[in-house]
Short mmCIF file of C-alpha atoms in Angstrom, two decimals:
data_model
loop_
_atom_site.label_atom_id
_atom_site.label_comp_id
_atom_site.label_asym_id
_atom_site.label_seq_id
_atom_site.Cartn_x
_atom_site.Cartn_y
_atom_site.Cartn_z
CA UNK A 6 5.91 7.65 16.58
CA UNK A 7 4.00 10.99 17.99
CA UNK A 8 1.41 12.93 15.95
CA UNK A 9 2.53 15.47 13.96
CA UNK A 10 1.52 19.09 15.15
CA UNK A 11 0.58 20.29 11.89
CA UNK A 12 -3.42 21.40 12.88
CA UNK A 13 -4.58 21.60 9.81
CA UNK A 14 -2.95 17.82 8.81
CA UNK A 15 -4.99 16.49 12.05
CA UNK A 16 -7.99 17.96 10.86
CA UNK A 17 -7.90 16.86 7.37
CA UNK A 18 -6.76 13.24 8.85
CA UNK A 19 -9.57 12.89 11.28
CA UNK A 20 -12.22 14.60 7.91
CA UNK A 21 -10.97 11.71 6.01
CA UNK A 22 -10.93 9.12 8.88
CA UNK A 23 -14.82 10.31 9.63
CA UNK A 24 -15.53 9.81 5.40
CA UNK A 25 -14.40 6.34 5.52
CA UNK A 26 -16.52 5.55 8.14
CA UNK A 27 -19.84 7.52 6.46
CA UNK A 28 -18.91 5.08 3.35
CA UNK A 29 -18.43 1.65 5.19
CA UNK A 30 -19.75 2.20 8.15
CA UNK A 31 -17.10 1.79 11.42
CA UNK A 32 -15.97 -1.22 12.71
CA UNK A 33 -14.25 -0.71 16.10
CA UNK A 34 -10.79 -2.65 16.18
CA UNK A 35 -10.24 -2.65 12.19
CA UNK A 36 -8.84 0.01 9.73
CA UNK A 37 -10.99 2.37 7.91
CA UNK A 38 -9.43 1.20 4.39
CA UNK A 39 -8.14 -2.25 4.06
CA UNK A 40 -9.92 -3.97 6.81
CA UNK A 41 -10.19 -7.38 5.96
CA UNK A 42 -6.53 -8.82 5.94
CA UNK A 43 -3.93 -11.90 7.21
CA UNK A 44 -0.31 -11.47 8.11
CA UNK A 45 2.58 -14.04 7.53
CA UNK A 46 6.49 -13.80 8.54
CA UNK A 47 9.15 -14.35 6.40
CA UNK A 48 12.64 -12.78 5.51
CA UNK A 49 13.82 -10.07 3.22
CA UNK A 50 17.58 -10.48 1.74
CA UNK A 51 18.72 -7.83 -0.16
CA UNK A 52 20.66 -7.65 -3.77
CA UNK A 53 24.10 -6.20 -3.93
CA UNK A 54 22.57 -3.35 -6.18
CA UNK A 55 20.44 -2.78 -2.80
CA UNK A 56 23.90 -1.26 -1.35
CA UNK A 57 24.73 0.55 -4.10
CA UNK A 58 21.45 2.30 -3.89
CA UNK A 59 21.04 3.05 -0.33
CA UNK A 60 23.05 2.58 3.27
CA UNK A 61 20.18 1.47 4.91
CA UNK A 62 20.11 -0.86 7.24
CA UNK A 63 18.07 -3.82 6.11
CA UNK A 64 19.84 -2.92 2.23
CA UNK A 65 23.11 -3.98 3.64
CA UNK A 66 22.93 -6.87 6.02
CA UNK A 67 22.36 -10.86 5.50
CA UNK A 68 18.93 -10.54 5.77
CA UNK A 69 16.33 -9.17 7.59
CA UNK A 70 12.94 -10.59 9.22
CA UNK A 71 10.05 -9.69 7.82
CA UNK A 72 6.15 -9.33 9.17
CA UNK A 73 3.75 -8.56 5.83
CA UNK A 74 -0.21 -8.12 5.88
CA UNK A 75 -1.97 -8.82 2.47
CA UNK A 76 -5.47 -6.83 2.79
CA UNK A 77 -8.62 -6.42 0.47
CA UNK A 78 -9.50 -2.81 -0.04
CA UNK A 79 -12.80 -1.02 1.68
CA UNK A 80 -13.50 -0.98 5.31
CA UNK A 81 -15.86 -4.15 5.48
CA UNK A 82 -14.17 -6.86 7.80
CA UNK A 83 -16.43 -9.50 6.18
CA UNK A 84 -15.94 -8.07 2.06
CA UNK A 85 -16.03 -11.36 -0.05
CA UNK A 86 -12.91 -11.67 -1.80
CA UNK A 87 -14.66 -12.14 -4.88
CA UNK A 88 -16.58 -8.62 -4.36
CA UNK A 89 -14.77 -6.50 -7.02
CA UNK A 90 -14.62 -3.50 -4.83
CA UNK A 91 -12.00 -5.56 -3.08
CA UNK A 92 -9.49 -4.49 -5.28
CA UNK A 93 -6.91 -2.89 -5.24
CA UNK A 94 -5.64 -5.36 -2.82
CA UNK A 95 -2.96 -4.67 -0.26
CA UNK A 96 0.79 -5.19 0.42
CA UNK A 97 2.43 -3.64 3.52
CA UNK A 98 5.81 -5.13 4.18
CA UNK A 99 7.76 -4.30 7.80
CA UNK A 100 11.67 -5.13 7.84
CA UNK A 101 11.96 -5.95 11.96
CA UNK A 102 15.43 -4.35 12.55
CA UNK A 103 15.81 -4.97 16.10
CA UNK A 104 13.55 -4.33 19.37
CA UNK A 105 10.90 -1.48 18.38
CA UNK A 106 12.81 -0.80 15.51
CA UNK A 107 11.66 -0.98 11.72
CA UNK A 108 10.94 0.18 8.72
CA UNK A 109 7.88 -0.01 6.50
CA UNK A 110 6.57 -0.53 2.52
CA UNK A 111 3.13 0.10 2.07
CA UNK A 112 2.08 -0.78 -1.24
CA UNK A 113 -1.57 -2.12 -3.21
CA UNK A 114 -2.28 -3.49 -6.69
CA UNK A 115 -2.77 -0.90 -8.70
CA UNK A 116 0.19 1.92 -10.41
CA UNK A 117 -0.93 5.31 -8.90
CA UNK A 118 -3.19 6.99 -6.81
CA UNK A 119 -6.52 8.88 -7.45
CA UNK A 120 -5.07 12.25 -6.47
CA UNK A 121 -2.44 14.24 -5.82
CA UNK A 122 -3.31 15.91 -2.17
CA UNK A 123 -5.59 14.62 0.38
CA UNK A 124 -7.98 17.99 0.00
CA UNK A 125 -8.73 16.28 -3.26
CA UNK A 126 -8.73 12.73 -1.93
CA UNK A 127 -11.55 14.24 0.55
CA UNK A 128 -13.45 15.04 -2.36
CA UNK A 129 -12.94 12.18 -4.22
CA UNK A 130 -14.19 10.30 -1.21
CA UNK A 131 -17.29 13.01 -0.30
CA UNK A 132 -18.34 12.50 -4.23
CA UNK A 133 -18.09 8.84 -3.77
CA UNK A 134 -20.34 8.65 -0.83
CA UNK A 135 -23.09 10.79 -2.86
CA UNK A 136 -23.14 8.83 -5.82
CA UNK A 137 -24.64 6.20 -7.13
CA UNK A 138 -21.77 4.32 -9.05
CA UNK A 139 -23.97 1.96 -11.02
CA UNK A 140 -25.76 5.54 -12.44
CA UNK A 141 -23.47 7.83 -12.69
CA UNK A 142 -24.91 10.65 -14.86
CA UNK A 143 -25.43 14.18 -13.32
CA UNK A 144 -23.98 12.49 -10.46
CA UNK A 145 -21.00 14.31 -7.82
CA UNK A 146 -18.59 11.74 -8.70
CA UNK A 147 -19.33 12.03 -12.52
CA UNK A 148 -18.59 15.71 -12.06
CA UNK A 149 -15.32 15.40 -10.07
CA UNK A 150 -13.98 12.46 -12.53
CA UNK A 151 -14.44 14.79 -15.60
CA UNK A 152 -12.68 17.62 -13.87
CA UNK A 153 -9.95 15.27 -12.23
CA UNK A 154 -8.18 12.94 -15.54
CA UNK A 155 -5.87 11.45 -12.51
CA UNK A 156 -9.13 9.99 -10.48
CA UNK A 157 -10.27 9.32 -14.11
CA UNK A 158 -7.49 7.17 -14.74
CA UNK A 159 -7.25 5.42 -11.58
CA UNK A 160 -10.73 4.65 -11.86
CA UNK A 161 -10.72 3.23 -14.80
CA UNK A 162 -7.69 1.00 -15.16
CA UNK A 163 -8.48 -2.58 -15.32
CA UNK A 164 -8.38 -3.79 -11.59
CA UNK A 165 -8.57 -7.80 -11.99
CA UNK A 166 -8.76 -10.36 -9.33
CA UNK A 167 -5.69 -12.40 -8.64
CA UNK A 168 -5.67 -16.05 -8.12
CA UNK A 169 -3.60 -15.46 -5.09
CA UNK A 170 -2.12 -12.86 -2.95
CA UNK A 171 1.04 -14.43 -3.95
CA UNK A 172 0.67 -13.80 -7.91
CA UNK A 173 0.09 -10.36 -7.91
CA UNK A 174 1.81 -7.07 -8.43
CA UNK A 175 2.41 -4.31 -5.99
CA UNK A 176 3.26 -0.52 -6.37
CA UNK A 177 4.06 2.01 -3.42
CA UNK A 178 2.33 4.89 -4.49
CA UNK A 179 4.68 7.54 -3.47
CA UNK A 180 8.36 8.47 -4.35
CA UNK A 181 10.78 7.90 -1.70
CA UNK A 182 15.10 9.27 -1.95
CA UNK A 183 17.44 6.74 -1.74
CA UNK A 184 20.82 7.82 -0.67
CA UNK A 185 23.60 5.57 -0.24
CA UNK A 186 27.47 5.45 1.62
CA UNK A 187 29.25 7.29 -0.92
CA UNK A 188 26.02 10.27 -0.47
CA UNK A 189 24.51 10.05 -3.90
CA UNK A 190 21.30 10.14 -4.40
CA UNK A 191 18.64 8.99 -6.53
CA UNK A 192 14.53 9.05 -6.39
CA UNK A 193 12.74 6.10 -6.87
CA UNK A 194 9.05 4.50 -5.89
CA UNK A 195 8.85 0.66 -5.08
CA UNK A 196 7.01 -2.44 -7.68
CA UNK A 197 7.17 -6.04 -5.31
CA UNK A 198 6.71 -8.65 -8.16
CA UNK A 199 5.73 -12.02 -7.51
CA UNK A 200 8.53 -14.76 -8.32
CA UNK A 201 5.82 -16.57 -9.54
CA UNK A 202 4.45 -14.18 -12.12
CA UNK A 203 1.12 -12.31 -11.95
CA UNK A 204 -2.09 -14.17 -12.54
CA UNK A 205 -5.76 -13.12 -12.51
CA UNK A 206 -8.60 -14.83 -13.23
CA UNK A 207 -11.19 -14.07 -15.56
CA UNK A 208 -15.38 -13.37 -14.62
CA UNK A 209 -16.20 -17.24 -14.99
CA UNK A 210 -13.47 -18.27 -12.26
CA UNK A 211 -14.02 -15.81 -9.86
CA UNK A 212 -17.44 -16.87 -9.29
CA UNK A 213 -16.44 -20.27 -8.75
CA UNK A 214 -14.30 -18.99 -5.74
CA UNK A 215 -15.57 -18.19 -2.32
CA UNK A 216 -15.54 -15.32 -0.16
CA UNK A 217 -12.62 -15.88 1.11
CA UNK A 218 -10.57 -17.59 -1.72
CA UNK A 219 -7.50 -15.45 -1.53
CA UNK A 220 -7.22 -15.22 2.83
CA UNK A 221 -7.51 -19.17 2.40
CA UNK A 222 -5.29 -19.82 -0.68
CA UNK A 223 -2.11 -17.69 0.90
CA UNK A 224 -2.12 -19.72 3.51
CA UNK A 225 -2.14 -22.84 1.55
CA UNK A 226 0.16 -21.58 -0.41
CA UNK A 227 2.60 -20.89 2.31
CA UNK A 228 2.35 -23.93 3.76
CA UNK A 229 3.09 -25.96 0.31
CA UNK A 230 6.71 -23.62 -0.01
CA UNK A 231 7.86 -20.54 0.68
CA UNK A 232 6.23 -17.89 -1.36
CA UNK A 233 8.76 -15.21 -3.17
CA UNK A 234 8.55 -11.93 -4.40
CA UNK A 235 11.03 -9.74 -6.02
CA UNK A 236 11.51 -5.89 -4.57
CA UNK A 237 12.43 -3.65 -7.30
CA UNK A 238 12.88 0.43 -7.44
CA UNK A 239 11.80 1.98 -10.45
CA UNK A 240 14.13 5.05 -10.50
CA UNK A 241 13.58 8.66 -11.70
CA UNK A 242 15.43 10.70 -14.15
CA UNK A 243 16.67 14.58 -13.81
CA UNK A 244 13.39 16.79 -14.21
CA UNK A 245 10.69 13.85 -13.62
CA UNK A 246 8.19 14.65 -10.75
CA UNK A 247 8.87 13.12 -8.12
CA UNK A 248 6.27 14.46 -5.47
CA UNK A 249 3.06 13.63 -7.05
CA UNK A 250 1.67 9.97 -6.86
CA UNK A 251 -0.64 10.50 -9.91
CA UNK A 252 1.88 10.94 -11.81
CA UNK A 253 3.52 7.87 -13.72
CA UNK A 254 7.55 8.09 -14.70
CA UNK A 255 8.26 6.68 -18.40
CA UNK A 256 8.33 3.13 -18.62
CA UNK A 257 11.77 3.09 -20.01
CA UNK A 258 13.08 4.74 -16.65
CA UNK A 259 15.82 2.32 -15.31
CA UNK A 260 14.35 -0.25 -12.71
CA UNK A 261 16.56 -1.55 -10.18
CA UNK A 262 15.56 -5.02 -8.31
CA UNK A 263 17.11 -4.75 -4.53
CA UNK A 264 16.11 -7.85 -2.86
CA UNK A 265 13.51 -10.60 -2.26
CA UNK A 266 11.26 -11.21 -0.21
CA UNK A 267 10.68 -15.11 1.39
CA UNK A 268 7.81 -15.40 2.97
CA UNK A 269 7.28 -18.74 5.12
CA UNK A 270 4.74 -18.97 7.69
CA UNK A 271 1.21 -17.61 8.64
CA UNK A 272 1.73 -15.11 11.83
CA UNK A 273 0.64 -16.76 14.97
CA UNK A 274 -2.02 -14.44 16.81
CA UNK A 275 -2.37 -12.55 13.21
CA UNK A 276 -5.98 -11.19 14.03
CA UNK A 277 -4.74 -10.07 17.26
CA UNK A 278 -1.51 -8.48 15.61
CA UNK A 279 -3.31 -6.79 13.02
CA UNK A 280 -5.37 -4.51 15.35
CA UNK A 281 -1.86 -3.52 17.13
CA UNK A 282 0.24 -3.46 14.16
CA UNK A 283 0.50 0.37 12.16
CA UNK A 284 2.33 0.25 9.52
CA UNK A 285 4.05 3.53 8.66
CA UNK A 286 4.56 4.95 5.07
CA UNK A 287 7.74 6.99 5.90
CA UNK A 288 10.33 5.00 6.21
CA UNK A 289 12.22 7.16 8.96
CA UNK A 290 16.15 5.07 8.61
CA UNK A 291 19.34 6.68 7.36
CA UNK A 292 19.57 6.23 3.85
CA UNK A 293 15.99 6.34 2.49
CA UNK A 294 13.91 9.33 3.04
CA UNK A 295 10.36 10.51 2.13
CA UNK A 296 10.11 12.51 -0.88
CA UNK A 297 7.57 15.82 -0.84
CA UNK A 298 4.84 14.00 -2.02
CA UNK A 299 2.08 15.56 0.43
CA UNK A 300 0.12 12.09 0.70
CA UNK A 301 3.03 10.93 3.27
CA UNK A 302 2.71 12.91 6.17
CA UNK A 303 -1.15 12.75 5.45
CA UNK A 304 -0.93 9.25 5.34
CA UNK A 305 1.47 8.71 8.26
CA UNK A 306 -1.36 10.50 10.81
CA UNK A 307 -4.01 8.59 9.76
CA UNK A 308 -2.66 5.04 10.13
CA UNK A 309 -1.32 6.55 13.45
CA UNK A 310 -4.58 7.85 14.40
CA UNK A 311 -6.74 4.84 13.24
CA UNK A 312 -4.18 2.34 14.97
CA UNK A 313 -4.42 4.34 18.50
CA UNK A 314 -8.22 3.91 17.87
CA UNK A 315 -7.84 0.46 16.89
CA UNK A 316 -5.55 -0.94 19.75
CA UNK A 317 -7.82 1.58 22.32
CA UNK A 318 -10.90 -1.09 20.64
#
C-alpha cells in the first residue's frame, strides 16, 4: 500500500503522529494510539444477507481466516488495563484472502468519533496535551469542548470497563458503501457484537482486577471455547450523512447482521506480529468502498506511516 501524495495529508499525518508522541511519550516499535494489545486467529463466515449486501469476496465464500488485535487505547505499552484512560478499547479485524491479500475492520468501544476532520482532531489532541483534565476550568480543552458539542459528546459518554475483550461492543467509526452483484448500493458503518452479550464491571470490581486483567482473560477465554461475535451493518437511509463520523444515524435505521466471527486461538509470535502488522481502514476489494468521510484517507497514512516506523524499530 504506497503513501498517498496528497502533501498536505502527509503533513497533517506526521502533525498528528508528532502530538501523540508529545502526549505519551514515543515508544519505538509500538503504535502511537492503541499500543498495548494481543492478537488471536480465528475465522469469519458470512450470513446469506452478507451477499445480498455486497460481492465481496470474504461476503460470499465458506469462510474466511481471520487475524484480530484487541488493544487498550493511549500510547503506553505498559497502561494497566484497569487505568480508565484505557478505554475505548480496540477491535481491528483482517479477513486473510489469499497471499498478501486482505481486507480490514478497524473498530473501538465507543459509537462515534470526537470530530469530524483531522484539522480538528489536531486540536482536540493540542488542547488535550495543555490541559489539565482533572481541572478543567479556563483550560484549552474546556474551551474547545464548549465550542465542539461532537468532542463534547464523545467525551462524555459513559466509557465502562468490560469484563473481557470478548463481552464488549465495537463500532467502526466511519461509513463505508456496500455494493453488491446485481450493482445496488447501500451505505452502512459496522457494530461487532459479542455472542456473549456485553458486560462491564462496576468501580468495586475493577479494582479487584490487575493490570492486565483483560490481555490475560482473552486468552483464557479462548482457550476454554471459541469466542464469537456477531458482524452487523447498521445501514443508512436516503438524505442521512454519511461522511461524517460524529454524526450518529437514527436508531431505528435498519441493521443488517452479515456474519460471525469465531475466534479460536492466541497468534503465535503475536508481539512480534503486532509491530509488522498495519491494519488498513479502507477496505480497498470490489464491492465495499470507502465513503467521503475525510478521517479515512487521514487515517490510512498514519497507520501506514507509524507501521513503516514501527517495523523500521
Amino acid at each position: 500500500m504506497p503513501l498517498p501524495t496528497d502533501e498536505k495529508l502527509l503533513a497533517l499525518s506526521q502533525s498528528l503522529l508528532d502530538q501523540f508522541h508529545a502526549i505519551f511519550g514515543e515508544y519505538p516499535g509500538f503504535r502511537p494510539a492503541h499500543a498495548k494489545g494481543t492478537m488471536l486467529t480465528g475465522t469469519f463466515v458470512p450470513t446469506e444477507a452478507a451477499k445480498e449486501l455486497s460481492s465481496a469476496e470474504h461476503l460470499n465464500q465458506a469462510s474466511t481466516p481471520v487475524l484480530v488485535r484487541f488493544s487498550d487505547s493511549t500510547g503506553l505499552p505498559l497502561i494497566p488495563d484497569t487505568d480508565p484512560n484505557s478505554n475505548p478499547r480496540g477491535f481491528a479485524v483482517r479477513f486473510v484472502l489469499g497471499p498478501h491479500r486482505h481486507t480490514d475492520i478497524v473498530s473501538h468501544s465507543t459509537d462515534g468519533f470526537p470530530t469530524h476532520t483531522g484539522d480538528e482532531f489536531l486540536e482536540f489532541l493540542r488542547a488535550l496535551a495543555a490541559s489539565d483534565p482533572a481541572n478543567l476550568a479556563g483550560s484549552p480543552l474546556e474551551a474547545f469542548l464548549g465550542s465542539h458539542p461532537a468532542a463534547l459528546a464523545f467525551v462524555q459518554t459513559p466509557k465502562p470497563a468490560p469484563s473481557s475483550f470478548g463481552r464488549e461492543n465495537y463500532f467502526g467509526v466511519t461509513a463505508m458503501k456496500f455494493t453488491n452483484a446485481a450493482g445496488v448500493s447501500r451505505f452502512g458503518r459496522y457494530r461487532i457484537v459479542p455472542v456473549a452479550g456485553p458486560d462491564h464491571l462496576d468501580d468495586e470490581a475493577l479494582k479487584a482486577k490487575d493490570a492486565n486483567y483483560l490481555m490475560d482473560e482473552i486468552a483464557a477465554r479462548v482457550a476454554a471455547g471459541p469466542v464469537g461475535f456477531k458482524v452487523l451493518v447498521q445501514l443508512a437511509d436516503e438524505g442521512d450523512v454519511v461522511d461524517d463520523a460524529t454524526i450518529h444515524w437514527p436508531v431505528e435505521r435498519e441493521v443488517v447482521e452479515i456474519g460471525t466471527l469465531s475466534l479460536t486461538a492466541p497468534l503465535e509470535g503475536s508481539e512480534a506480529e503486532q509491530k509488522t502488522i498495519i491494519f488498513d481502514p479502507i477496505p480497498r476489494l470490489a464491492g465495499i468502498e470507502p465513503s467521503d468521510d475525510p478521517l479515512l484517507e487521514l487515517r490510512a497514512a498514519i497507520y501506514l506511516m507509524s507501521g513503516r516506523k514501527r517495523r523500521a524499530a
